[in-house]
Amino acid sequence: MKRIILFMQAALLLCTLNSCIQDEPLNAECDITGVDTLWLQQNRSLIKGNPRIGNYRVTFTVPYDADRSALAPRFYLTPGARLTAMVDGVEVADANGMTRDFNTPQTYTAHSQDGQWSKSYEVSFESEAPIEKLDFENFELDPSGRYQVWFEMDANDASNPRRNYWASGNPGYNLTGLGSSPGVFPTTAAEGGVSGKCIKLETKDTGMYGMNTKPKMPIAAGNLFIGEFELSKASRYPRKATKFGLPLVRKKPVTLEGYYKYKAGAKFTDAKKKVQPTMHDTADIYAVVYEIDPDNFVPLDGDNILTASNIALMARIDKPAEFEGDMSELAAADWVHFSEPFKPVNGKEFDAERLARGGYAIAIVMTSSRQGAYFEGAIGSTLYVDQLRVVYE
């Protein structure tokens, strides 16, 4: 009798285990999570800097004279996902690592393991162009339709002119659930630029989401910067999520120029959202040029963008002028022109030999709250910027 009972218990346990294995749901995610390391190593002489992987876009930078007609990038995907592509009207079932003509951007579709979800990715190989004229005229909605993203256009590359230089914290703010429309995000396009449109950066309240995160993130400063925003790190390591700079320095920069107007919010709060009556918010606009290993590009982040020992040059508005009228009048106020020289820092001299081998990167950063990376600032602080220029030697 005892043996029968033990046999029945074992059979029941086996059935339970089988049920657990059979009932485990298939993965419903369908993301490109990275670029194959071996493929990158094999193409290191072609790829400048690191691939930039967004929610619906992957961007590579290559030399101007690079042959883009037959490239076969291979990607890491979420477990169980697969990539397909349409070629001459026929779907290729496994397009990961397939050779394609990247003289123009190519589209892939990522499918989840359970087959219920899919999303499109645009993959482009952009020829390197110097960071020079930045007018904020080119923007679109993220494919989710929730917030705006910006890009520049390179007139010297007719087949693939788009340049995905810009990133912002908008994807992070989207996590708060407060982005009811694109116009309420911290970083938005605005009318009334010096010519055409301009960029508007506003410090926002992050609501209950920001107070419940660790660390607390009670505000979100409006920001726009040259580089990449890594959404996967935004909630736990927010300053590591901002990757500043691209290796697109071909001459020695002399000045950072442009136009802005700014008004600080009424109440400055700290990272616990406690009002600090003796503190006053201010904007920040700056550029840094820093030394890199062209074969192993490591971008600066929110922790070291102003303090890293490999920064060679910096141009920064020390004390931005503040509009004295009411906030409601700021949009129509006069623009303030600035021209800040790139000054040597860390005892470094700009090195022509390093420049020739691609050993510098440049970052440009704008924010409505100078301490916004540490979640200190004033809700409502607003900065408008237009017609940025990097003038080279």
Coordinates of C-alpha atoms in Angstrom, one line a residue:
M1 CA 0.0 0.0 0.0
K2 CA 2.8 2.3 0.9
R3 CA 4.5 1.7 -2.5
I4 CA 1.2 2.5 -4.3
I5 CA 0.9 5.8 -2.4
L6 CA 4.5 6.7 -3.2
F7 CA 4.0 5.8 -6.9
M8 CA 0.8 8.0 -7.0
Q9 CA 2.7 10.9 -5.4
A10 CA 5.5 10.6 -7.9
A11 CA 3.1 10.4 -10.8
L12 CA 1.3 13.5 -9.5
L13 CA 4.5 15.4 -9.1
L14 CA 5.6 14.4 -12.7
C15 CA 2.3 15.6 -14.1
T16 CA 2.6 18.9 -12.2
L17 CA 6.1 19.5 -13.5
N18 CA 4.9 18.7 -17.1
S19 CA 2.0 21.1 -16.6
C20 CA 4.3 23.8 -15.5
I21 CA 6.6 23.3 -18.5
Q22 CA 3.7 23.2 -20.9
D23 CA 1.8 26.1 -19.5
E24 CA 4.9 28.5 -19.4
P25 CA 4.0 31.4 -21.7
L26 CA 6.1 32.2 -24.7
N27 CA 8.0 35.5 -24.6
A28 CA 5.8 38.4 -25.9
E29 CA 8.7 40.8 -26.4
C30 CA 10.2 41.6 -29.8
D31 CA 13.1 44.0 -29.4
I32 CA 16.5 44.5 -30.9
T33 CA 18.7 44.6 -27.8
G34 CA 22.1 44.9 -29.3
V35 CA 24.5 44.4 -32.2
D36 CA 26.4 41.1 -32.5
T37 CA 29.8 41.6 -30.9
L38 CA 31.6 39.4 -33.4
W39 CA 30.1 41.2 -36.4
L40 CA 31.1 44.6 -34.8
Q41 CA 34.7 43.3 -34.3
Q42 CA 34.8 42.2 -37.9
N43 CA 33.6 45.6 -39.1
R44 CA 35.5 47.8 -36.6
S45 CA 37.3 49.7 -39.4
L46 CA 33.9 50.6 -40.9
I47 CA 31.8 51.5 -37.9
K48 CA 32.6 54.9 -36.2
G49 CA 31.7 54.9 -32.5
N50 CA 28.9 52.7 -31.2
P51 CA 25.6 51.7 -32.8
R52 CA 22.8 53.7 -31.4
I53 CA 19.8 51.5 -30.6
G54 CA 16.5 53.2 -30.1
N55 CA 13.0 51.9 -29.6
Y56 CA 12.3 51.7 -33.3
R57 CA 15.6 52.6 -35.0
V58 CA 19.2 51.4 -35.1
T59 CA 21.9 53.8 -36.4
F60 CA 25.4 53.2 -37.5
T61 CA 27.9 55.9 -38.5
V62 CA 30.4 55.1 -41.3
P63 CA 33.0 57.2 -43.2
Y64 CA 31.8 59.3 -46.1
D65 CA 33.5 57.1 -48.7
A66 CA 32.2 53.8 -47.2
D67 CA 30.6 51.2 -49.5
R68 CA 27.2 50.7 -48.0
S69 CA 25.8 48.5 -50.9
A70 CA 26.3 45.1 -49.3
L71 CA 26.3 45.0 -45.5
A72 CA 25.0 42.2 -43.3
P73 CA 24.5 43.4 -39.7
R74 CA 23.5 40.8 -37.1
F75 CA 21.5 41.8 -34.0
Y76 CA 20.8 40.4 -30.6
L77 CA 17.1 40.0 -29.9
T78 CA 14.9 39.3 -26.9
P79 CA 14.7 35.6 -26.2
G80 CA 12.7 33.7 -28.9
A81 CA 12.2 36.7 -31.1
R82 CA 13.1 36.7 -34.8
L83 CA 13.7 39.2 -37.6
T84 CA 12.0 39.3 -41.0
A85 CA 12.3 41.7 -43.9
M86 CA 10.5 42.3 -47.2
V87 CA 12.8 42.0 -50.2
D88 CA 11.2 42.6 -53.7
G89 CA 7.8 42.0 -52.2
V90 CA 8.7 38.6 -50.6
E91 CA 9.1 38.2 -46.9
V92 CA 12.5 36.7 -45.8
A93 CA 11.7 34.6 -42.7
D94 CA 15.2 35.0 -41.2
A95 CA 16.7 38.3 -42.0
N96 CA 19.2 38.5 -39.2
G97 CA 22.6 38.8 -40.8
M98 CA 21.2 39.0 -44.3
T99 CA 23.2 41.1 -46.8
R100 CA 21.3 44.2 -47.9
D101 CA 21.9 47.5 -49.7
F102 CA 22.2 50.2 -47.0
N103 CA 22.7 53.1 -49.4
T104 CA 19.2 53.8 -48.2
P105 CA 17.8 52.8 -44.7
Q106 CA 16.4 49.3 -44.5
T107 CA 13.4 48.1 -42.5
Y108 CA 13.2 44.9 -40.4
T109 CA 10.3 43.5 -38.5
A110 CA 10.9 41.9 -35.1
H111 CA 8.4 39.2 -34.1
S112 CA 7.8 38.0 -30.6
Q113 CA 8.2 34.3 -29.7
D114 CA 4.5 33.9 -29.1
G115 CA 3.8 35.3 -32.5
Q116 CA 1.3 37.8 -31.2
W117 CA 3.5 41.0 -31.4
S118 CA 5.7 42.7 -33.9
K119 CA 7.5 46.0 -34.4
S120 CA 9.4 47.6 -37.2
Y121 CA 13.0 48.9 -37.0
E122 CA 14.6 51.2 -39.4
V123 CA 18.3 50.4 -39.7
S124 CA 20.6 53.0 -41.3
F125 CA 24.3 53.5 -42.0
E126 CA 24.8 57.2 -41.9
S127 CA 27.9 58.7 -43.4
E128 CA 29.8 60.9 -40.9
A129 CA 29.0 64.6 -41.0
P130 CA 30.4 67.2 -38.6
I131 CA 28.2 68.7 -36.0
E132 CA 27.8 72.2 -37.4
K133 CA 24.4 73.8 -38.0
L134 CA 21.6 72.8 -35.7
D135 CA 18.2 74.5 -36.5
F136 CA 15.6 72.1 -34.9
E137 CA 13.5 72.2 -38.0
N138 CA 13.4 68.4 -38.5
F139 CA 11.3 66.4 -36.0
E140 CA 8.7 63.7 -36.0
L141 CA 6.6 61.7 -33.6
D142 CA 8.1 58.6 -32.1
P143 CA 6.3 55.6 -33.8
S144 CA 4.3 55.2 -30.6
G145 CA 2.9 58.7 -31.4
R146 CA 3.5 59.9 -27.8
Y147 CA 6.5 62.3 -28.1
Q148 CA 8.7 64.1 -30.6
V149 CA 12.2 63.2 -31.7
W150 CA 14.6 65.4 -33.6
F151 CA 17.1 64.8 -36.4
E152 CA 19.3 66.8 -38.8
M153 CA 19.7 66.6 -42.6
D154 CA 23.0 66.3 -44.5
A155 CA 22.7 67.9 -47.9
N156 CA 25.9 66.0 -49.0
D157 CA 24.3 62.6 -48.7
A158 CA 21.4 62.6 -51.1
S159 CA 20.5 58.9 -50.7
N160 CA 20.5 58.9 -46.9
P161 CA 20.5 62.5 -45.6
R162 CA 19.0 61.9 -42.2
R163 CA 21.3 62.3 -39.2
N164 CA 20.0 60.9 -35.9
Y165 CA 22.2 63.1 -33.7
W166 CA 19.7 64.2 -31.1
A167 CA 18.4 62.4 -28.0
S168 CA 16.2 63.6 -25.1
G169 CA 14.7 62.4 -21.9
N170 CA 11.2 62.2 -23.4
P171 CA 11.2 58.4 -23.5
G172 CA 11.9 58.5 -19.7
Y173 CA 9.1 61.0 -19.1
N174 CA 6.8 58.7 -21.0
L175 CA 7.1 56.2 -18.1
T176 CA 5.3 58.6 -15.8
G177 CA 2.0 58.2 -17.7
L178 CA 1.6 62.0 -17.7
G179 CA 2.4 62.5 -21.4
S180 CA -1.2 62.9 -22.5
S181 CA 0.0 64.5 -25.8
P182 CA 3.3 65.4 -27.4
G183 CA 3.0 69.0 -26.4
V184 CA 3.1 68.3 -22.7
F185 CA 6.4 66.5 -22.7
P186 CA 9.5 68.3 -21.3
T187 CA 11.1 68.6 -24.7
T188 CA 8.9 69.9 -27.6
A189 CA 9.0 71.8 -30.8
A190 CA 7.8 75.4 -30.7
E191 CA 6.8 78.1 -33.2
G192 CA 8.4 81.5 -33.2
G193 CA 12.1 80.6 -33.7
V194 CA 14.7 83.0 -34.9
S195 CA 13.8 81.4 -38.2
G196 CA 11.2 78.8 -38.5
K197 CA 10.7 76.5 -35.4
C198 CA 12.8 76.2 -32.3
I199 CA 13.2 73.9 -29.3
K200 CA 11.3 74.4 -26.1
L201 CA 12.6 72.7 -22.9
E202 CA 10.5 72.9 -19.7
T203 CA 11.0 71.3 -16.3
K204 CA 8.0 69.1 -15.4
D205 CA 6.5 67.4 -12.4
T206 CA 6.8 63.6 -12.6
G207 CA 3.9 62.9 -10.3
M208 CA 3.6 59.7 -8.2
Y209 CA 5.9 57.8 -10.5
G210 CA 8.8 60.1 -9.7
M211 CA 8.2 60.0 -6.0
N212 CA 8.0 56.2 -5.9
T213 CA 11.2 55.4 -7.9
K214 CA 14.5 54.7 -6.3
P215 CA 16.2 57.1 -6.5
K216 CA 13.4 59.6 -6.3
M217 CA 12.9 61.6 -9.5
P218 CA 10.3 64.3 -8.6
I219 CA 11.1 66.4 -11.7
A220 CA 12.1 66.0 -15.3
A221 CA 14.1 68.8 -16.8
G222 CA 13.5 69.5 -20.5
N223 CA 16.7 68.5 -22.3
L224 CA 18.1 67.8 -25.7
F225 CA 21.6 66.5 -26.4
I226 CA 23.9 65.0 -29.0
G227 CA 24.1 61.3 -28.1
E228 CA 21.8 58.5 -27.0
F229 CA 19.2 57.9 -24.3
E230 CA 19.2 54.3 -23.0
L231 CA 15.7 53.8 -21.8
S232 CA 16.4 50.5 -20.1
K233 CA 18.5 52.3 -17.5
A234 CA 16.2 55.3 -17.0
S235 CA 14.3 54.2 -13.9
R236 CA 17.2 52.8 -11.9
Y237 CA 20.3 54.5 -13.2
P238 CA 19.0 57.8 -14.7
R239 CA 22.3 59.5 -15.2
K240 CA 23.8 56.4 -16.8
A241 CA 20.9 56.5 -19.3
T242 CA 22.2 59.6 -20.9
K243 CA 25.2 58.9 -23.2
F244 CA 26.7 62.2 -24.4
G245 CA 28.6 62.7 -27.6
L246 CA 29.4 61.3 -31.0
P247 CA 32.9 60.9 -32.6
L248 CA 32.2 63.5 -35.3
V249 CA 35.1 66.0 -34.8
R250 CA 37.0 66.7 -38.0
K251 CA 38.4 70.2 -37.2
K252 CA 39.2 72.1 -34.1
P253 CA 36.0 73.8 -32.8
V254 CA 36.4 77.5 -31.9
T255 CA 33.0 78.7 -30.7
L256 CA 29.5 77.5 -29.8
E257 CA 27.0 80.1 -30.9
G258 CA 23.2 80.4 -30.9
Y259 CA 20.1 82.0 -29.5
Y260 CA 18.1 81.4 -26.3
K261 CA 15.5 82.9 -23.9
Y262 CA 14.9 81.6 -20.4
K263 CA 12.6 82.1 -17.4
A264 CA 13.0 80.1 -14.2
G265 CA 10.1 78.5 -12.3
A266 CA 8.9 80.0 -9.1
K267 CA 9.9 77.4 -6.5
F268 CA 13.2 75.5 -6.5
T269 CA 12.9 72.0 -5.0
D270 CA 15.5 69.4 -4.1
A271 CA 15.6 65.7 -4.9
K272 CA 12.9 65.0 -2.2
K273 CA 10.7 67.7 -3.7
K274 CA 11.3 70.0 -0.7
V275 CA 11.2 73.7 -1.5
Q276 CA 14.6 75.4 -1.1
P277 CA 13.7 79.1 -0.7
T278 CA 17.3 80.3 -1.0
M279 CA 17.9 78.5 -4.3
H280 CA 17.1 79.8 -7.8
D281 CA 16.9 77.7 -11.0
T282 CA 19.0 78.4 -14.1
A283 CA 19.4 77.0 -17.6
D284 CA 22.4 75.3 -19.1
I285 CA 23.8 75.3 -22.6
Y286 CA 27.2 73.9 -23.2
A287 CA 29.5 71.7 -25.5
V288 CA 32.4 69.5 -24.6
V289 CA 35.0 67.9 -26.8
Y290 CA 36.7 64.9 -25.2
E291 CA 39.4 62.4 -26.0
I292 CA 38.4 58.9 -27.0
D293 CA 39.8 55.6 -28.3
P294 CA 38.4 55.4 -31.8
D295 CA 38.4 51.6 -31.6
N296 CA 36.6 51.5 -28.3
F297 CA 34.3 54.5 -28.0
V298 CA 33.1 55.1 -24.4
P299 CA 30.7 58.1 -24.2
L300 CA 30.4 60.4 -21.3
D301 CA 27.3 60.2 -19.1
G302 CA 25.3 62.2 -16.6
D303 CA 27.8 61.6 -13.9
N304 CA 30.9 62.8 -15.7
I305 CA 29.8 65.0 -18.6
L306 CA 31.4 68.1 -17.0
T307 CA 34.1 66.5 -14.8
A308 CA 35.7 63.7 -16.8
S309 CA 39.5 63.9 -17.0
N310 CA 39.5 63.2 -20.8
I311 CA 37.6 66.4 -21.6
A312 CA 39.8 68.6 -23.7
L313 CA 37.6 71.6 -24.6
M314 CA 34.5 73.2 -23.2
A315 CA 32.2 76.0 -24.3
R316 CA 29.5 77.0 -21.7
I317 CA 27.3 79.9 -20.9
D318 CA 28.3 80.7 -17.4
K319 CA 25.3 82.7 -16.3
P320 CA 22.4 82.6 -18.8
A321 CA 20.4 85.8 -18.9
E322 CA 16.8 85.5 -17.5
F323 CA 13.7 87.1 -18.9
E324 CA 12.3 89.6 -16.4
G325 CA 8.7 89.5 -17.5
D326 CA 5.9 87.1 -16.8
M327 CA 6.3 83.5 -18.0
S328 CA 3.3 84.0 -20.3
E329 CA 5.3 86.5 -22.2
L330 CA 8.4 84.4 -22.6
A331 CA 7.5 82.9 -26.0
A332 CA 7.2 86.4 -27.6
A333 CA 10.3 87.8 -25.8
D334 CA 13.5 88.9 -27.7
W335 CA 16.1 86.2 -28.3
V336 CA 19.5 86.5 -26.6
H337 CA 22.5 85.8 -28.8
F338 CA 25.5 84.0 -27.4
S339 CA 29.0 83.1 -28.6
E340 CA 31.1 81.1 -26.2
P341 CA 34.6 80.1 -27.0
F342 CA 35.9 76.5 -26.6
K343 CA 38.4 76.7 -23.8
P344 CA 41.0 74.1 -22.9
V345 CA 40.4 72.2 -19.7
N346 CA 42.3 69.6 -17.7
G347 CA 45.5 71.1 -18.9
K348 CA 45.0 69.6 -22.3
E349 CA 45.9 71.0 -25.7
F350 CA 44.0 70.1 -28.8
D351 CA 46.1 67.5 -30.6
A352 CA 46.2 67.4 -34.5
E353 CA 47.6 63.9 -34.5
R354 CA 44.7 62.6 -32.3
L355 CA 42.2 64.5 -34.5
A356 CA 43.6 62.8 -37.6
R357 CA 42.9 59.4 -36.2
G358 CA 39.4 60.2 -35.0
G359 CA 40.3 60.5 -31.4
Y360 CA 37.8 63.1 -30.3
A361 CA 34.0 63.2 -29.7
I362 CA 31.7 66.2 -29.2
A363 CA 28.6 66.6 -27.1
I364 CA 26.2 69.5 -27.0
V365 CA 23.7 69.7 -24.1
M366 CA 20.8 72.0 -23.3
T367 CA 18.5 71.8 -20.3
S368 CA 15.9 73.9 -18.5
S369 CA 17.4 73.1 -15.1
R370 CA 21.1 73.1 -14.5
Q371 CA 20.8 70.6 -11.6
G372 CA 18.1 68.6 -13.4
A373 CA 20.3 65.5 -13.7
Y374 CA 20.1 65.4 -9.8
F375 CA 16.4 66.1 -9.9
E376 CA 16.8 69.6 -8.4
G377 CA 15.2 72.6 -10.1
A378 CA 11.9 74.5 -10.4
I379 CA 8.8 73.1 -12.1
G380 CA 7.9 75.4 -15.0
S381 CA 11.4 76.6 -15.8
T382 CA 11.4 77.1 -19.5
L383 CA 14.3 77.5 -22.0
Y384 CA 13.9 78.2 -25.8
V385 CA 16.9 77.5 -28.1
D386 CA 17.4 78.1 -31.8
Q387 CA 20.1 78.1 -34.5
L388 CA 23.0 76.5 -32.7
R389 CA 26.3 76.7 -34.5
V390 CA 29.7 75.1 -33.9
V391 CA 32.3 77.3 -35.6
Y392 CA 35.5 75.4 -36.5
E393 CA 39.0 76.6 -37.1

